[in-house]
Coordinates of C-alpha atoms and ligand atoms in Angstrom, one line a residue:
M1 CA 20.3 2.7 -7.5
Q2 CA 19.6 -0.9 -7.6
D3 CA 17.1 -3.3 -9.4
I4 CA 14.9 -5.9 -7.8
T5 CA 13.1 -8.7 -10.1
I6 CA 10.0 -10.5 -9.3
K7 CA 9.6 -13.6 -11.3
T8 CA 6.3 -15.4 -11.2
A9 CA 5.1 -18.1 -13.4
T10 CA 3.5 -15.6 -15.9
V11 CA 5.8 -12.5 -15.8
E12 CA 9.2 -11.2 -14.9
S13 CA 8.5 -7.5 -13.4
V14 CA 11.9 -5.0 -12.8
I15 CA 11.6 -2.6 -9.9
H16 CA 14.4 0.2 -10.6
C17 CA 14.6 1.5 -7.1
G18 CA 16.8 4.5 -5.7
A19 CA 17.8 8.1 -6.4
G20 CA 18.1 9.1 -10.3
A21 CA 15.9 5.9 -11.4
F22 CA 13.2 8.3 -12.8
D23 CA 15.8 10.1 -15.0
K24 CA 17.6 7.1 -16.1
Y25 CA 14.4 4.7 -17.0
A26 CA 11.3 7.1 -17.8
P27 CA 12.7 8.6 -21.0
E28 CA 13.2 5.1 -22.2
L29 CA 9.6 4.6 -22.2
K30 CA 8.7 7.6 -24.5
N31 CA 8.9 5.7 -27.8
R32 CA 6.0 3.6 -26.9
Q33 CA 2.3 4.4 -27.5
L34 CA 1.8 5.9 -24.1
F35 CA -1.3 6.5 -21.8
I36 CA -0.5 8.4 -18.5
I37 CA -3.0 7.9 -15.5
T38 CA -2.3 10.4 -12.5
D39 CA -4.3 12.4 -10.0
S40 CA -5.1 16.1 -9.8
T41 CA -2.5 16.9 -7.1
V42 CA 0.3 15.0 -8.6
D43 CA -0.5 16.5 -12.0
K44 CA -0.3 20.1 -10.5
L45 CA 3.2 19.2 -9.3
Y46 CA 4.7 17.3 -12.1
A47 CA 2.7 18.2 -15.0
D48 CA 5.9 19.8 -16.5
L49 CA 8.0 16.9 -15.8
L50 CA 5.6 14.5 -17.5
N51 CA 5.3 16.8 -20.4
S52 CA 9.1 17.0 -20.9
T53 CA 9.6 13.3 -20.3
F54 CA 7.1 11.9 -22.3
G55 CA 5.9 14.6 -24.5
E56 CA 3.2 17.1 -24.4
N57 CA 1.2 15.0 -26.7
A58 CA 0.8 11.9 -24.6
P59 CA -2.8 11.3 -23.6
K60 CA -3.1 11.8 -20.1
F61 CA -6.1 11.0 -17.9
V62 CA -6.3 13.0 -14.6
F63 CA -8.7 12.3 -11.7
K64 CA -9.7 14.0 -8.5
A65 CA -7.3 13.0 -5.9
G66 CA -8.3 10.9 -2.9
E67 CA -9.8 7.3 -2.1
K68 CA -13.1 8.6 -3.1
S69 CA -12.0 8.5 -6.8
K70 CA -11.3 4.7 -6.7
N71 CA -14.3 3.4 -8.0
T72 CA -15.9 2.1 -11.1
R73 CA -17.2 5.4 -12.6
T74 CA -13.4 6.5 -12.7
L75 CA -12.3 3.3 -14.1
L76 CA -14.8 3.3 -16.8
A77 CA -14.1 6.9 -17.9
I78 CA -10.5 5.8 -18.0
L79 CA -11.2 2.9 -20.3
Q80 CA -13.5 5.2 -22.5
K81 CA -10.7 7.6 -22.9
M82 CA -8.1 5.2 -23.7
L83 CA -10.6 3.7 -26.5
E84 CA -11.3 7.5 -27.8
C85 CA -7.7 8.0 -28.0
G86 CA -7.2 4.8 -30.1
M87 CA -4.8 2.9 -27.7
R88 CA -3.7 -0.2 -29.4
R89 CA -2.9 -3.5 -28.0
N90 CA 0.7 -3.0 -27.7
C91 CA 0.5 0.6 -26.0
L92 CA 1.9 1.1 -22.3
V93 CA -0.2 2.5 -19.4
I94 CA 1.9 4.6 -16.9
A95 CA 0.6 5.0 -13.4
F96 CA 2.1 8.0 -12.1
G97 CA 1.1 8.8 -8.5
G98 CA 0.0 7.3 -5.1
G99 CA -1.5 3.7 -4.3
V100 CA -4.9 5.1 -5.6
V101 CA -3.6 6.0 -9.0
G102 CA -1.6 2.8 -9.1
D103 CA -4.6 0.5 -8.1
I104 CA -6.8 2.0 -10.5
A105 CA -4.4 2.2 -13.5
G106 CA -3.4 -1.3 -12.9
L107 CA -6.7 -2.5 -13.2
A108 CA -7.4 -0.4 -16.4
A109 CA -4.4 -1.7 -17.8
A110 CA -5.6 -5.3 -17.1
L111 CA -8.9 -4.9 -18.6
Y112 CA -8.2 -2.7 -21.8
M113 CA -8.1 -5.2 -24.5
R114 CA -7.7 -8.0 -22.3
G115 CA -4.5 -6.5 -20.8
V116 CA -1.9 -4.0 -22.0
H117 CA 1.7 -3.2 -20.7
L118 CA 1.8 -1.4 -17.5
V119 CA 4.7 0.8 -15.5
Q120 CA 4.1 1.9 -12.2
I121 CA 6.0 5.2 -11.2
P122 CA 4.7 5.6 -7.6
T123 CA 4.9 9.0 -6.0
T124 CA 4.1 8.4 -2.4
L125 CA 6.0 6.5 0.2
L126 CA 3.4 4.1 0.7
A127 CA 3.2 3.4 -3.3
Q128 CA 7.1 3.0 -3.5
V129 CA 7.5 0.6 -0.4
D130 CA 4.1 -1.4 -1.0
S131 CA 1.1 -0.6 -3.5
S132 CA 3.4 -0.4 -6.7
V133 CA 4.8 -3.7 -6.2
G134 CA 3.1 -7.1 -6.5
G135 CA 0.6 -6.7 -8.9
K136 CA -2.4 -6.2 -6.7
T137 CA -4.8 -3.9 -8.7
A138 CA -8.5 -3.0 -7.4
V139 CA -11.2 -0.4 -7.0
D140 CA -13.8 0.1 -4.2
M141 CA -17.4 -0.6 -4.5
C142 CA -20.6 -0.4 -2.3
N143 CA -18.4 0.9 0.7
V144 CA -16.2 -2.4 0.4
K145 CA -12.5 -1.5 -0.1
N146 CA -10.6 -3.2 -3.1
V147 CA -13.5 -5.7 -3.9
I148 CA -13.3 -5.3 -7.8
G149 CA -9.9 -6.4 -8.8
I150 CA -7.4 -8.4 -10.4
F151 CA -3.7 -9.6 -10.1
Y152 CA -1.7 -7.7 -12.8
Q153 CA 1.9 -7.6 -12.7
P154 CA 3.7 -4.3 -14.1
Q155 CA 6.4 -4.8 -16.6
E156 CA 8.5 -2.3 -14.6
V157 CA 8.2 -0.3 -11.6
I158 CA 10.4 3.1 -11.3
A159 CA 10.8 3.8 -7.4
D160 CA 12.4 7.1 -7.2
P161 CA 12.9 8.9 -3.8
R162 CA 12.7 12.3 -5.7
F163 CA 9.1 12.4 -5.6
L164 CA 9.0 12.3 -1.7
S165 CA 10.4 16.0 -1.4
T166 CA 6.9 17.2 -2.2
L167 CA 4.8 14.9 -0.1
P168 CA 3.0 16.3 3.0
K169 CA 4.4 15.0 6.3
R170 CA 1.1 13.1 7.0
E171 CA 1.8 11.0 3.7
I172 CA 5.2 10.3 4.8
R173 CA 3.7 9.1 8.1
C174 CA 1.3 6.7 6.1
G175 CA 4.1 5.3 4.3
L176 CA 5.8 4.7 7.6
G177 CA 2.8 2.5 8.6
E178 CA 3.5 0.1 5.8
I179 CA 7.3 0.1 6.6
I180 CA 6.7 -0.7 10.3
K181 CA 4.2 -3.4 9.1
H182 CA 7.4 -5.1 6.9
G183 CA 9.6 -4.4 10.0
A184 CA 7.1 -6.6 12.3
L185 CA 7.6 -9.4 9.6
N186 CA 11.3 -8.9 8.6
S187 CA 14.1 -8.9 11.3
E188 CA 16.4 -6.9 9.1
I189 CA 13.8 -4.0 8.5
F190 CA 13.1 -4.3 12.2
K191 CA 16.9 -3.6 13.4
K192 CA 17.0 -0.7 10.8
L193 CA 14.1 0.9 12.3
K194 CA 14.8 0.4 16.0
A195 CA 18.5 1.9 15.0
N196 CA 17.0 4.8 13.4
E197 CA 13.9 5.5 15.6
R198 CA 14.7 9.4 15.8
K199 CA 15.1 9.5 12.1
L200 CA 12.2 7.9 11.0
T201 CA 11.0 10.7 8.5
K202 CA 14.3 11.9 7.4
L203 CA 14.6 11.6 3.6
E204 CA 18.2 10.1 3.7
F205 CA 16.7 7.3 5.9
L206 CA 13.6 6.7 4.0
E207 CA 16.0 6.6 0.6
D208 CA 17.8 3.7 2.5
I209 CA 15.0 1.9 3.7
I210 CA 12.8 1.8 0.6
Y211 CA 15.3 -0.8 -1.2
Y212 CA 14.8 -3.3 1.8
N213 CA 11.0 -3.0 1.8
I214 CA 10.9 -3.4 -2.0
A215 CA 13.0 -6.5 -1.7
H216 CA 10.8 -7.8 1.1
K217 CA 7.8 -7.7 -0.7
A218 CA 9.2 -8.9 -3.9
N219 CA 10.4 -12.1 -2.1
V220 CA 7.1 -12.6 -0.7
V221 CA 5.4 -12.0 -4.1
T222 CA 7.6 -14.3 -6.0
E223 CA 6.9 -17.2 -3.7
D224 CA 3.3 -16.6 -3.3
E225 CA 1.9 -14.2 -5.9
K226 CA -2.0 -14.9 -5.8
E227 CA -1.9 -15.4 -1.9
T228 CA -2.3 -19.0 -2.3
T229 CA 0.3 -20.4 0.2
G230 CA -0.4 -18.1 3.3
L231 CA 2.9 -16.1 2.8
R232 CA 1.5 -13.4 1.1
K233 CA -1.4 -13.3 3.7
T234 CA 1.5 -12.1 6.4
L235 CA 1.4 -8.7 4.4
N236 CA -2.2 -7.9 6.0
L237 CA -0.7 -7.5 9.4
G238 CA -2.7 -4.8 10.7
H239 CA -4.9 -4.5 7.9
T240 CA -8.0 -6.6 9.1
T241 CA -8.6 -4.1 11.7
G242 CA -7.2 -1.0 9.8
H243 CA -9.6 -1.6 7.0
A244 CA -12.6 -2.4 9.1
L245 CA -11.8 1.0 11.0
E246 CA -11.3 2.8 7.6
L247 CA -14.6 1.6 6.5
L248 CA -16.5 2.4 9.6
Y249 CA -15.2 5.9 10.4
G250 CA -13.4 7.0 7.2
K251 CA -11.7 10.2 8.8
L252 CA -8.0 9.2 8.9
S253 CA -6.0 8.0 5.8
H254 CA -5.4 4.5 4.8
G255 CA -1.7 4.5 6.4
E256 CA -2.9 5.7 9.8
Y257 CA -5.7 3.1 10.0
V258 CA -3.1 0.7 9.1
L259 CA -0.9 1.8 12.1
T260 CA -4.1 1.9 14.3
G261 CA -5.1 -1.6 13.3
M262 CA -1.4 -2.8 14.0
Y263 CA -1.8 -1.3 17.6
Y264 CA -4.8 -2.9 18.2
E265 CA -3.9 -6.3 17.1
L266 CA -0.7 -6.3 18.8
Q267 CA -3.1 -5.7 22.0
I268 CA -4.9 -8.7 21.2
A269 CA -1.6 -10.9 20.6
R270 CA -0.2 -9.6 24.0
N271 CA -3.6 -10.5 25.5
L272 CA -3.4 -14.1 23.8
G273 CA 0.1 -14.4 25.0
I274 CA 1.4 -14.8 21.2
C275 CA 3.6 -11.8 21.5
G276 CA 5.2 -10.1 24.5
G277 CA 7.9 -8.8 26.4
Q278 CA 10.6 -6.4 24.7
Y279 CA 9.6 -7.3 21.4
A280 CA 6.1 -6.0 21.8
K281 CA 7.4 -2.8 23.4
S282 CA 9.5 -2.3 20.5
I283 CA 7.0 -2.8 18.0
E284 CA 4.5 -0.4 19.9
K285 CA 7.0 2.0 20.3
L286 CA 7.7 2.5 16.7
I287 CA 4.1 2.8 16.0
L288 CA 3.7 5.4 18.5
K289 CA 6.7 7.3 17.0
V290 CA 5.0 7.6 14.0
L291 CA 1.2 8.0 14.9
K292 CA 1.8 9.9 18.1
K293 CA -1.5 9.2 19.8
V294 CA -3.6 5.8 18.9
P295 CA -7.3 6.9 18.5
S296 CA -9.9 5.3 20.4
F297 CA -13.5 5.1 19.0
D298 CA -17.2 5.2 19.9
G299 CA -18.9 2.2 18.9
I300 CA -15.9 0.3 17.8
E301 CA -17.7 -3.0 18.2
K302 CA -19.2 -2.5 15.0
A303 CA -16.0 -3.0 13.3
A304 CA -16.3 -6.5 14.0
E305 CA -18.8 -7.3 11.5
L306 CA -16.9 -5.5 8.7
A307 CA -13.9 -7.4 9.5
L308 CA -15.9 -10.6 9.4
H309 CA -16.8 -9.8 5.9
D310 CA -13.2 -8.5 4.8
K311 CA -12.3 -10.5 1.8
K312 CA -9.4 -12.1 3.7
N313 CA -11.4 -14.2 5.5
D314 CA -13.0 -17.5 4.2
T315 CA -14.7 -18.7 7.5
E316 CA -16.8 -17.6 10.1
L317 CA -14.0 -16.4 12.0
I318 CA -12.0 -13.3 11.7
S319 CA -8.5 -13.7 10.5
I320 CA -5.7 -11.2 11.8
I321 CA -1.9 -11.5 11.4
V322 CA -0.1 -10.4 14.4
P323 CA 3.6 -10.1 15.3
K324 CA 4.9 -13.3 17.0
C325 CA 8.7 -12.7 17.6
E326 CA 11.4 -10.9 15.6
G327 CA 11.0 -11.9 11.8
E328 CA 8.0 -14.0 12.6
S329 CA 4.3 -13.6 12.4
A330 CA 1.2 -15.7 13.3
E331 CA -2.4 -16.0 12.0
I332 CA -5.0 -15.9 14.6
K333 CA -8.6 -16.9 13.7
I334 CA -10.9 -15.4 16.3
K335 CA -14.7 -15.2 17.0
K336 CA -16.5 -12.2 16.0
D337 CA -17.7 -11.4 19.4
E338 CA -14.5 -12.2 21.5
Y339 CA -12.6 -9.7 18.6
A340 CA -15.5 -7.0 19.2
K341 CA -14.9 -7.5 23.0
Y342 CA -11.2 -7.0 22.4
L343 CA -11.6 -4.0 20.4
K344 CA -13.8 -2.2 22.9
Q345 CA -11.5 -3.0 25.7
I346 CA -8.5 -1.7 23.9
S347 CA -10.4 1.6 23.0
D348 CA -11.4 1.8 26.5
D349 CA -7.9 1.4 27.8
L350 CA -6.8 4.2 25.4
R351 CA -9.4 6.6 26.8
G352 CA -8.0 5.9 30.2
Ligands
NAD401 N1 -2.4 -2.7 -4.5 C1 -1.5 -2.8 -3.3 O1 -0.8 -3.9 -3.1 C2 -1.9 -1.8 -2.3 C3 -1.1 -1.9 -0.8 C4 -1.3 -0.8 0.0 C5 -2.2 0.2 -0.3 N2 -3.0 0.0 -1.4 C6 -3.9 1.2 -1.8 O2 -3.0 2.5 -1.9 C7 -4.1 3.4 -1.6 C8 -3.4 4.4 -0.8 O3 -2.2 4.8 -1.3 P1 -1.5 6.2 -0.9 O4 -1.4 6.7 0.5 O5 -0.3 6.3 -1.9 O6 -2.8 7.5 -1.4 P2 -2.9 8.3 -2.5 O7 -2.8 7.7 -4.0 O8 -4.5 8.9 -2.3 O9 -2.0 9.4 -2.0 C9 -2.1 10.3 -1.0 C10 -2.1 11.7 -1.4 O10 -0.8 12.3 -1.7 C11 -0.8 13.0 -2.9 N3 0.4 12.7 -3.8 C12 0.9 11.8 -4.4 N4 2.2 12.0 -4.7 C13 2.7 13.1 -4.4 C14 3.8 13.8 -4.3 N5 5.0 13.3 -4.9 N6 3.8 15.1 -3.5 C15 2.7 15.4 -3.2 N7 1.3 15.1 -3.2 C16 1.6 13.7 -3.4 C17 -2.2 12.4 -3.8 O11 -2.6 13.2 -4.8 C18 -2.9 12.2 -2.7 O12 -3.8 13.2 -2.3 C19 -5.5 2.8 -0.9 O13 -6.2 2.9 -1.8 C20 -4.8 1.4 -0.6 O14 -6.0 0.6 -0.7 C21 -2.8 -1.1 -2.4

């Protein structure tokens, strides 16, 4: 078990990471006024654990599992219940679940009485290696992902791989999407992924790699908490295209669209001569190990309009972050029509 710290101008956030972290650190929270937020699937699996750890009387808000719940209606319902339960200014919100729970609970904690304490206990691989760390909170609105949100750092994160044992294989693959993204940015993670290509989904490998992913993200967030210097923007690798495809088609999960986005953006980087040779092949191989088959899409050109309106863009050009060489990425700014042409070409090539 190891601790990682994020120090920003305003807050210090500790991430307890590794097997046994929940048993060691969660009981310490129970003397506070707690408000637990989770989703229906996680609650079914872990209600007994929550009761025995935090007490049966701790107020809990359970919403229907899935991205569709990540909206202002759920957010307002949470805030209303917090008020009805008499939550005070010094209460503690516990976000117990995947990235959807973490993003909504984080925003609720940031808004209630202008901000109350927050602890993230991520239960999906994606949430452990990515979304619970770094303080981005949000809900979706009018078909735009994460458009209502704020940076709000949790006081603590408890990332315990014990929760991964109940996670469906597909959700493990989603988390691996973000891990491969980190591998395309960090050469230590890349080397570990390459050396363990056959073991990527094995729990013992994941237990080890989670720490390196959190450490990478924590370093980036410590240096560029609010995406002002450009460093944090690198974490959007795969996401411009991934989010656009997610909005346009919405059939796969977030992590699967991130992996798909990474594949398409890697091909654009290859075409532009930014990334190539053995390195590009290795990244592609990792993506294919997890995704098995990269999807092609009818009407994919329409994704260009959505990518242009992505909140990562501040010009009339589409910004994508692509791998360059081991441990290095590059930002490409590309015209909408050119980007649409690339997407169509790559999709056609996948059809063969
Ligand atoms: N804030 C950030 O920096 C950040 C970064 C990346 C992604 N995100 C957001 O995270 C969300 C995706 O997160 P996710 O993939 O964790 O999705 P999710 O929260 O919807 O979880 C996926 C599914 O797994 C279930 N689940 C959770 N824990 C489980 C467990 N231990 N055992 C069995 N089932 C379990 C959930 O109920 C859900 O059905 C998206 O909304 C995305 O925008 C945020």
